[in-house]
Amino acid sequence: MWRDLAPIGRDAGTGGYRRYAWTGADADCRAWFRAQAEARGLAYEVDRNGNQWAWRGDPAAGDAVVTGSHLDSVPDGGAFDGPLGVVSSFAALDELGARGATPRRPLGIVNFTDEEGARFGVACAGSRLTAGRLTPRRARELRDADGVTLADAMERAGRDPEAIGPDPERLARIGAFVELHIEQGRALDLGGHRVGVASAIWPHGRWRFDFDGEANHAGTTRLQDRRDPMLTYATTVLAARKKARLAGALATFGKVAVDPNGVNAIPSRVRGWLDSRAADEDTLAAVVAAIEQAARERGARDGVAVSVTRESFTPVVEFSHELRDRLAALVGGGAPAPVLPTGAGHDAGILSEAVPTAMLFVRNPTGVSHSPAESAAEDDCAAGVGALADVLEGLACG
Ligand code: HGY
Ligand code: MN
Ligand code: MN
């Protein structure tokens, strides 16, 4: 399975993945998912938001145990963030068969659409729409860097953008959702563990900062006559690092767009996207407010207008304690498996308000993620499949 998936959407130059929602690479990933489902005789369906589902047993019976993750990537992402969870889901189902374990509840595998929000800017768009945490109207109007709307992109991919929206009936059939994911950090490695269980997801969000100055000639405009948005942006980036450090939080400006982006032109506008995360929502709000204030103060000095728009936000997620503890016991073997929080968002977090959810993490020896250098050892991945099979057997077959 891994070998079939590996070449899809991989950039030969960087080795990173470019599997963005509703692109050709996404379509190839989705074709791979469907082939895996049908090769196992699973009932295959695509829901109104484009999420793919593969079922053993009839989901209408309810109380289903569902596992899965996402197949899309960030720009030049790694091979494991998302796909490890989907491949491990199919492999764990195969393992149940090998064990002769017979599910007495419906078992589902899901590929959530557009988890990374790399193209249209909102993370977990497929699961948010399904959980009613992203309005269909706002979703349809999201635009990519070329101005293509999500609605147009879905239409071109053969989906009906007018059909998107909440799917409470579908969520009501799920008794438990368990997502396996590569750890995006080194806690398991530092503790010498192959597999761990998630306790919580830090609150996190994305804010777009627009810095509007005055285009002018780089070679003839005196410094004192400039209204240069690049200065305000640069100051804001440095302020973000300082405010986050002081608060024990995280802040990243990973994406910037400069207009007109000419070497010899003072920009008219700079747009920077802030990703910020903290252990609690008050700290996060305070850090973002401090960064915004620093931006406005510098903007006043530079004669640059500053506007800030929140584009995506996920409140703190506390996974179901019952499910968390049950998983820790199921996968721990002798001693309970380690339980750890994460700063990375996941579909499991989005669903956690509507469905009992849990996550398994597989050791990441370097902690690196959202990079072509992301890696995991094969035996750790196999241990993850075994752990997921233990969980599915314990929840659905016990
Ligand atoms: O950004 C995140 O935390 C996740 O990878 N979407
Ligand atoms: Mn990711
Ligand atoms: Mn992910």
Short mmCIF file of C-alpha atoms and ligand atoms in Angstrom, two decimals:
data_model
loop_
_atom_site.label_atom_id
_atom_site.label_comp_id
_atom_site.label_asym_id
_atom_site.label_seq_id
_atom_site.Cartn_x
_atom_site.Cartn_y
_atom_site.Cartn_z
CA MET A 1 0.00 0.00 0.00
CA TRP A 2 2.78 2.36 1.06
CA ARG A 3 4.71 1.87 -2.19
CA ASP A 4 1.58 2.48 -4.30
CA LEU A 5 0.84 5.74 -2.48
CA ALA A 6 4.42 7.06 -2.19
CA PRO A 7 4.90 8.53 -5.70
CA ILE A 8 1.56 10.41 -5.76
CA GLY A 9 2.02 14.17 -5.55
CA ARG A 10 5.71 13.91 -4.68
CA ASP A 11 7.91 16.71 -6.01
CA ALA A 12 11.03 15.23 -7.66
CA GLY A 13 13.08 18.28 -6.74
CA THR A 14 12.35 18.56 -3.02
CA GLY A 15 11.07 15.06 -2.29
CA GLY A 16 8.16 16.74 -0.52
CA TYR A 17 4.46 16.16 -1.16
CA ARG A 18 2.08 18.58 -2.83
CA ARG A 19 -1.25 16.84 -2.35
CA TYR A 20 -3.63 19.79 -2.17
CA ALA A 21 -7.40 19.50 -1.96
CA TRP A 22 -9.23 18.95 -5.25
CA THR A 23 -6.08 18.82 -7.38
CA GLY A 24 -4.90 16.00 -9.63
CA ALA A 25 -2.66 14.60 -6.90
CA ASP A 26 -5.63 14.61 -4.53
CA ALA A 27 -7.71 12.77 -7.12
CA ASP A 28 -4.98 10.12 -7.42
CA CYS A 29 -4.86 9.70 -3.63
CA ARG A 30 -8.62 9.33 -3.58
CA ALA A 31 -8.47 6.71 -6.36
CA TRP A 32 -5.91 4.84 -4.26
CA PHE A 33 -8.25 4.93 -1.24
CA ARG A 34 -11.16 3.63 -3.28
CA ALA A 35 -9.05 0.81 -4.75
CA GLN A 36 -7.93 -0.26 -1.26
CA ALA A 37 -11.51 -0.26 -0.04
CA GLU A 38 -12.86 -2.22 -2.97
CA ALA A 39 -9.97 -4.70 -2.89
CA ARG A 40 -11.18 -5.63 0.62
CA GLY A 41 -14.83 -5.82 -0.32
CA LEU A 42 -15.61 -2.78 1.84
CA ALA A 43 -18.66 -0.64 1.05
CA TYR A 44 -17.21 2.57 -0.42
CA GLU A 45 -18.89 5.99 -0.33
CA VAL A 46 -18.09 9.67 -0.60
CA ASP A 47 -20.07 12.01 1.64
CA ARG A 48 -21.44 15.44 0.79
CA ASN A 49 -18.18 17.10 1.80
CA GLY A 50 -15.99 14.79 -0.24
CA ASN A 51 -14.75 12.69 2.69
CA GLN A 52 -14.21 9.07 1.65
CA TRP A 53 -15.56 6.18 3.77
CA ALA A 54 -14.99 2.42 3.58
CA TRP A 55 -17.27 0.20 5.68
CA ARG A 56 -17.20 -3.35 6.99
CA GLY A 57 -20.75 -3.96 8.16
CA ASP A 58 -23.69 -1.59 7.75
CA PRO A 59 -23.08 1.87 9.24
CA ALA A 60 -26.84 2.37 9.52
CA ALA A 61 -26.68 -0.10 12.42
CA GLY A 62 -24.94 2.67 14.34
CA ASP A 63 -22.35 2.66 17.10
CA ALA A 64 -19.65 2.22 14.48
CA VAL A 65 -15.95 2.20 15.29
CA VAL A 66 -14.21 4.41 12.75
CA THR A 67 -10.52 4.94 12.14
CA GLY A 68 -8.63 6.90 9.50
CA SER A 69 -6.94 10.23 8.89
CA HIS A 70 -6.12 12.37 5.82
CA LEU A 71 -4.13 12.01 2.60
CA ASP A 72 -3.58 15.66 1.72
CA SER A 73 -0.37 17.48 2.65
CA VAL A 74 1.13 20.85 3.43
CA PRO A 75 3.41 22.25 0.69
CA ASP A 76 6.41 19.92 0.55
CA GLY A 77 5.08 17.91 3.47
CA GLY A 78 6.39 14.54 4.50
CA ALA A 79 5.16 11.06 3.60
CA PHE A 80 3.69 10.13 6.99
CA ASP A 81 1.54 13.07 8.22
CA GLY A 82 -1.90 11.76 7.34
CA PRO A 83 -1.14 8.78 5.09
CA LEU A 84 0.34 6.74 7.96
CA GLY A 85 -3.07 6.82 9.63
CA VAL A 86 -4.95 5.80 6.51
CA VAL A 87 -2.56 3.03 5.46
CA SER A 88 -2.43 1.75 9.06
CA SER A 89 -6.24 1.64 9.13
CA PHE A 90 -6.41 -0.70 6.16
CA ALA A 91 -3.49 -2.73 7.53
CA ALA A 92 -5.14 -3.00 10.96
CA LEU A 93 -8.34 -4.23 9.32
CA ASP A 94 -6.27 -6.87 7.52
CA GLU A 95 -4.68 -7.77 10.86
CA LEU A 96 -8.12 -8.28 12.43
CA GLY A 97 -8.90 -10.72 9.63
CA ALA A 98 -5.61 -12.53 10.19
CA ARG A 99 -6.51 -12.83 13.88
CA GLY A 100 -9.95 -14.21 13.02
CA ALA A 101 -11.46 -11.34 15.02
CA THR A 102 -15.05 -10.67 13.92
CA PRO A 103 -16.35 -7.13 14.39
CA ARG A 104 -19.77 -7.03 16.06
CA ARG A 105 -20.07 -3.30 15.36
CA PRO A 106 -19.75 -1.60 11.98
CA LEU A 107 -16.10 -0.76 11.24
CA GLY A 108 -15.26 2.25 9.09
CA ILE A 109 -12.13 3.76 7.55
CA VAL A 110 -12.22 7.43 6.57
CA ASN A 111 -10.07 9.77 4.51
CA PHE A 112 -10.98 13.32 5.55
CA THR A 113 -10.71 15.87 2.78
CA ASP A 114 -8.42 18.89 3.03
CA GLU A 115 -7.10 18.43 6.58
CA GLU A 116 -4.11 20.70 6.03
CA GLY A 117 -5.99 23.61 4.45
CA ALA A 118 -2.88 24.13 2.29
CA ARG A 119 -4.79 25.37 -0.76
CA PHE A 120 -7.84 27.16 0.69
CA GLY A 121 -6.49 28.20 4.10
CA VAL A 122 -8.89 26.51 6.53
CA ALA A 123 -7.53 23.45 8.34
CA CYS A 124 -9.69 20.31 8.58
CA ALA A 125 -12.20 21.67 6.06
CA GLY A 126 -13.76 18.25 5.37
CA SER A 127 -14.31 17.34 9.01
CA ARG A 128 -15.28 20.91 9.97
CA LEU A 129 -18.02 20.97 7.31
CA THR A 130 -19.28 17.57 8.47
CA ALA A 131 -19.27 18.66 12.12
CA GLY A 132 -20.97 21.96 11.29
CA ARG A 133 -17.89 23.97 12.30
CA LEU A 134 -17.38 25.64 8.92
CA THR A 135 -20.38 27.15 7.13
CA PRO A 136 -21.02 25.89 3.57
CA ARG A 137 -21.23 29.49 2.38
CA ARG A 138 -17.85 30.47 3.80
CA ALA A 139 -16.33 27.23 2.52
CA ARG A 140 -17.60 27.71 -1.04
CA GLU A 141 -16.11 31.21 -1.17
CA LEU A 142 -12.63 30.25 0.05
CA ARG A 143 -10.09 31.02 -2.66
CA ASP A 144 -6.69 29.59 -3.46
CA ALA A 145 -3.64 31.64 -4.50
CA ASP A 146 -4.92 31.73 -8.09
CA GLY A 147 -8.33 32.99 -7.02
CA VAL A 148 -10.06 29.68 -7.68
CA THR A 149 -12.92 29.15 -5.21
CA LEU A 150 -13.41 25.93 -3.31
CA ALA A 151 -16.78 25.65 -5.07
CA ASP A 152 -15.14 25.80 -8.50
CA ALA A 153 -12.40 23.38 -7.49
CA MET A 154 -14.95 20.87 -6.17
CA GLU A 155 -17.05 21.24 -9.33
CA ARG A 156 -14.01 20.59 -11.52
CA ALA A 157 -13.33 17.48 -9.43
CA GLY A 158 -16.86 16.24 -10.08
CA ARG A 159 -18.32 17.14 -6.69
CA ASP A 160 -21.43 19.27 -6.09
CA PRO A 161 -20.42 22.32 -4.02
CA GLU A 162 -24.07 23.05 -3.28
CA ALA A 163 -24.30 19.75 -1.37
CA ILE A 164 -21.63 20.55 1.23
CA GLY A 165 -22.66 21.07 4.83
CA PRO A 166 -23.23 19.50 8.25
CA ASP A 167 -23.83 15.73 8.35
CA PRO A 168 -25.19 15.01 11.85
CA GLU A 169 -26.81 11.75 10.77
CA ARG A 170 -23.43 10.40 9.71
CA LEU A 171 -21.74 11.47 12.93
CA ALA A 172 -24.59 10.02 15.01
CA ARG A 173 -23.72 6.57 13.65
CA ILE A 174 -20.17 6.75 14.99
CA GLY A 175 -19.64 5.36 18.49
CA ALA A 176 -15.89 5.99 18.52
CA PHE A 177 -13.35 7.58 16.15
CA VAL A 178 -9.68 6.67 16.60
CA GLU A 179 -7.01 8.40 14.48
CA LEU A 180 -3.48 7.01 14.24
CA HIS A 181 -0.91 9.68 13.36
CA ILE A 182 2.84 10.03 13.31
CA GLU A 183 3.90 12.03 16.35
CA GLN A 184 4.89 15.56 15.36
CA GLY A 185 7.46 15.91 18.08
CA ARG A 186 9.93 13.72 19.94
CA ALA A 187 8.19 12.82 23.22
CA LEU A 188 7.86 9.12 22.33
CA ASP A 189 11.44 8.97 21.08
CA LEU A 190 12.78 10.68 24.20
CA GLY A 191 10.78 8.24 26.34
CA GLY A 192 11.80 5.18 24.35
CA HIS A 193 8.23 4.30 23.28
CA ARG A 194 6.95 3.14 19.92
CA VAL A 195 3.30 4.11 20.41
CA GLY A 196 1.48 6.65 22.59
CA VAL A 197 -2.04 7.94 23.21
CA ALA A 198 -3.12 11.57 22.85
CA SER A 199 -4.50 13.46 25.82
CA ALA A 200 -5.23 16.85 24.26
CA ILE A 201 -4.66 19.21 21.34
CA TRP A 202 -3.47 22.74 22.07
CA PRO A 203 -5.80 25.52 20.95
CA HIS A 204 -4.43 27.01 17.74
CA GLY A 205 -5.35 29.26 14.88
CA ARG A 206 -4.32 31.14 11.75
CA TRP A 207 -4.49 34.96 11.39
CA ARG A 208 -3.84 36.88 8.17
CA PHE A 209 -1.99 40.19 8.72
CA ASP A 210 -2.42 42.73 5.87
CA PHE A 211 0.18 45.50 5.80
CA ASP A 212 -0.78 48.26 3.34
CA GLY A 213 1.86 50.87 2.48
CA GLU A 214 2.73 52.79 -0.67
CA ALA A 215 4.35 51.36 -3.77
CA ASN A 216 7.34 53.38 -4.92
CA HIS A 217 10.71 53.25 -6.61
CA ALA A 218 13.44 51.51 -4.61
CA GLY A 219 16.12 53.65 -6.24
CA THR A 220 14.68 57.13 -6.02
CA THR A 221 12.49 57.29 -2.90
CA ARG A 222 14.21 58.79 0.18
CA LEU A 223 13.98 56.58 3.25
CA GLN A 224 12.07 59.22 5.21
CA ASP A 225 9.48 59.44 2.42
CA ARG A 226 8.64 55.75 2.38
CA ARG A 227 5.59 53.89 3.67
CA ASP A 228 7.18 50.49 3.40
CA PRO A 229 4.95 47.56 4.59
CA MET A 230 7.91 45.20 4.54
CA LEU A 231 9.37 46.99 7.57
CA THR A 232 6.12 46.64 9.49
CA TYR A 233 5.88 42.98 8.52
CA ALA A 234 9.49 42.25 9.52
CA THR A 235 9.01 43.94 12.89
CA THR A 236 5.85 41.94 13.45
CA VAL A 237 7.62 38.64 12.73
CA LEU A 238 10.30 39.46 15.30
CA ALA A 239 7.64 40.60 17.79
CA ALA A 240 5.76 37.32 17.29
CA ARG A 241 8.82 35.30 18.28
CA LYS A 242 9.41 37.46 21.37
CA LYS A 243 5.78 37.47 22.57
CA ALA A 244 5.50 33.69 22.08
CA ARG A 245 8.77 33.04 23.90
CA LEU A 246 7.73 35.18 26.85
CA ALA A 247 4.39 33.37 27.09
CA GLY A 248 5.69 29.81 26.56
CA ALA A 249 3.58 29.66 23.40
CA LEU A 250 4.27 29.17 19.69
CA ALA A 251 4.01 31.69 16.84
CA THR A 252 5.08 31.23 13.25
CA PHE A 253 4.91 33.39 10.14
CA GLY A 254 5.42 30.62 7.58
CA LYS A 255 3.67 32.17 4.60
CA VAL A 256 4.05 35.67 3.12
CA ALA A 257 2.79 37.34 -0.05
CA VAL A 258 4.29 40.58 -1.35
CA ASP A 259 2.66 42.86 -3.90
CA PRO A 260 4.00 43.62 -6.45
CA ASN A 261 6.99 41.51 -5.34
CA GLY A 262 9.57 43.32 -7.45
CA VAL A 263 13.23 43.59 -6.46
CA ASN A 264 13.34 47.32 -7.23
CA ALA A 265 9.86 48.22 -5.98
CA ILE A 266 8.85 49.23 -2.48
CA PRO A 267 5.83 46.97 -1.87
CA SER A 268 2.31 48.35 -1.85
CA ARG A 269 1.12 45.47 0.33
CA VAL A 270 2.58 42.61 2.33
CA ARG A 271 0.35 39.83 3.67
CA GLY A 272 1.70 37.51 6.35
CA TRP A 273 -0.06 34.49 7.86
CA LEU A 274 0.46 33.85 11.58
CA ASP A 275 0.06 30.34 12.99
CA SER A 276 -0.08 30.55 16.78
CA ARG A 277 -0.69 27.91 19.44
CA ALA A 278 -0.58 27.69 23.23
CA ALA A 279 -1.45 25.28 26.02
CA ASP A 280 -4.63 27.25 26.84
CA GLU A 281 -6.93 29.68 25.05
CA ASP A 282 -6.29 32.68 27.32
CA THR A 283 -2.55 32.49 26.69
CA LEU A 284 -3.14 32.11 22.96
CA ALA A 285 -5.47 35.11 22.86
CA ALA A 286 -2.99 37.20 24.82
CA VAL A 287 -0.07 36.29 22.55
CA VAL A 288 -2.00 37.08 19.36
CA ALA A 289 -3.25 40.37 20.82
CA ALA A 290 0.30 41.35 21.77
CA ILE A 291 1.56 40.55 18.27
CA GLU A 292 -1.29 42.54 16.73
CA GLN A 293 -0.51 45.50 19.00
CA ALA A 294 3.17 45.38 18.06
CA ALA A 295 2.15 45.37 14.40
CA ARG A 296 -0.13 48.38 14.80
CA GLU A 297 2.46 50.37 16.78
CA ARG A 298 5.09 49.80 14.12
CA GLY A 299 2.53 50.44 11.39
CA ALA A 300 1.79 53.85 12.90
CA ARG A 301 5.50 54.70 12.72
CA ASP A 302 5.80 53.43 9.14
CA GLY A 303 2.62 55.02 7.86
CA VAL A 304 1.40 51.51 7.07
CA ALA A 305 -2.20 50.36 7.65
CA VAL A 306 -2.52 47.05 9.50
CA SER A 307 -5.54 44.76 9.42
CA VAL A 308 -5.79 41.32 11.04
CA THR A 309 -8.26 38.59 10.00
CA ARG A 310 -8.70 35.30 11.83
CA GLU A 311 -8.93 32.65 9.13
CA SER A 312 -9.01 29.41 11.13
CA PHE A 313 -9.33 28.58 14.83
CA THR A 314 -9.52 25.38 16.85
CA PRO A 315 -10.27 25.55 20.59
CA VAL A 316 -8.49 23.28 23.02
CA VAL A 317 -9.39 19.61 22.60
CA GLU A 318 -9.53 17.25 25.59
CA PHE A 319 -9.98 13.75 24.23
CA SER A 320 -12.55 11.49 25.89
CA HIS A 321 -10.90 10.36 29.12
CA GLU A 322 -12.68 7.01 29.00
CA LEU A 323 -11.48 6.29 25.47
CA ARG A 324 -8.01 7.69 26.19
CA ASP A 325 -7.56 5.42 29.20
CA ARG A 326 -9.05 2.43 27.41
CA LEU A 327 -6.60 2.87 24.53
CA ALA A 328 -3.67 3.32 26.90
CA ALA A 329 -4.59 -0.01 28.48
CA LEU A 330 -5.25 -1.77 25.16
CA VAL A 331 -2.00 -0.79 23.50
CA GLY A 332 0.25 -0.64 26.47
CA GLY A 333 0.90 -4.35 26.71
CA GLY A 334 2.25 -4.68 30.27
CA ALA A 335 2.36 -1.05 31.36
CA PRO A 336 -0.15 1.52 30.05
CA ALA A 337 1.06 3.35 26.97
CA PRO A 338 2.35 6.92 27.45
CA VAL A 339 -0.31 9.66 27.20
CA LEU A 340 0.82 12.96 25.66
CA PRO A 341 -0.62 16.26 24.36
CA THR A 342 0.08 17.68 20.94
CA GLY A 343 0.27 21.10 19.36
CA ALA A 344 -0.80 19.73 16.00
CA GLY A 345 -4.40 19.90 14.87
CA HIS A 346 -6.23 16.83 13.64
CA ASP A 347 -9.63 15.77 12.32
CA ALA A 348 -10.04 13.79 15.54
CA GLY A 349 -9.94 17.13 17.36
CA ILE A 350 -12.62 18.62 15.14
CA LEU A 351 -14.92 15.61 15.63
CA SER A 352 -14.32 15.44 19.39
CA GLU A 353 -17.30 17.72 20.17
CA ALA A 354 -19.69 15.37 18.35
CA VAL A 355 -18.12 11.93 18.72
CA PRO A 356 -15.98 10.18 21.36
CA THR A 357 -12.52 10.45 19.76
CA ALA A 358 -9.00 9.31 20.57
CA MET A 359 -5.60 9.32 18.89
CA LEU A 360 -2.66 6.98 18.71
CA PHE A 361 0.79 8.41 18.00
CA VAL A 362 3.63 6.51 16.36
CA ARG A 363 7.22 7.38 17.23
CA ASN A 364 8.91 10.01 15.08
CA PRO A 365 12.65 9.57 15.65
CA THR A 366 13.54 13.15 14.69
CA GLY A 367 10.27 14.88 15.58
CA VAL A 368 10.43 16.60 12.19
CA SER A 369 7.11 17.06 10.37
CA HIS A 370 5.66 19.29 7.65
CA SER A 371 8.95 18.63 5.86
CA PRO A 372 10.26 16.11 3.29
CA ALA A 373 12.61 14.96 6.09
CA GLU A 374 9.70 13.53 8.11
CA SER A 375 10.46 9.87 8.85
CA ALA A 376 9.37 6.87 10.89
CA ALA A 377 10.98 3.47 11.32
CA GLU A 378 9.21 0.55 9.66
CA ASP A 379 9.08 -1.48 12.89
CA ASP A 380 7.54 1.49 14.71
CA CYS A 381 4.93 1.77 11.96
CA ALA A 382 4.25 -1.97 12.27
CA ALA A 383 3.87 -1.52 16.03
CA GLY A 384 1.35 1.23 15.28
CA VAL A 385 -0.65 -1.11 13.07
CA GLY A 386 -0.62 -3.75 15.81
CA ALA A 387 -1.72 -1.18 18.38
CA LEU A 388 -4.53 0.04 16.13
CA ALA A 389 -5.62 -3.56 15.53
CA ASP A 390 -5.64 -4.10 19.32
CA VAL A 391 -7.82 -1.01 19.71
CA LEU A 392 -10.23 -1.97 16.92
CA GLU A 393 -10.45 -5.51 18.30
CA GLY A 394 -11.00 -4.23 21.83
CA LEU A 395 -13.65 -1.69 20.78
CA ALA A 396 -15.44 -3.47 17.94
CA CYS A 397 -14.90 -7.17 18.48
CA GLY A 398 -14.70 -7.49 22.26
O1 HGY B 1 -1.43 22.45 11.35
C1 HGY B 1 -1.66 21.42 11.97
O2 HGY B 1 -1.54 21.38 13.17
C2 HGY B 1 -2.10 20.19 11.25
O3 HGY B 1 -0.96 19.61 10.68
N1 HGY B 1 -3.09 20.50 10.26
MN MN B 2 -0.09 18.23 9.19
MN MN B 3 -1.97 15.40 9.94
#
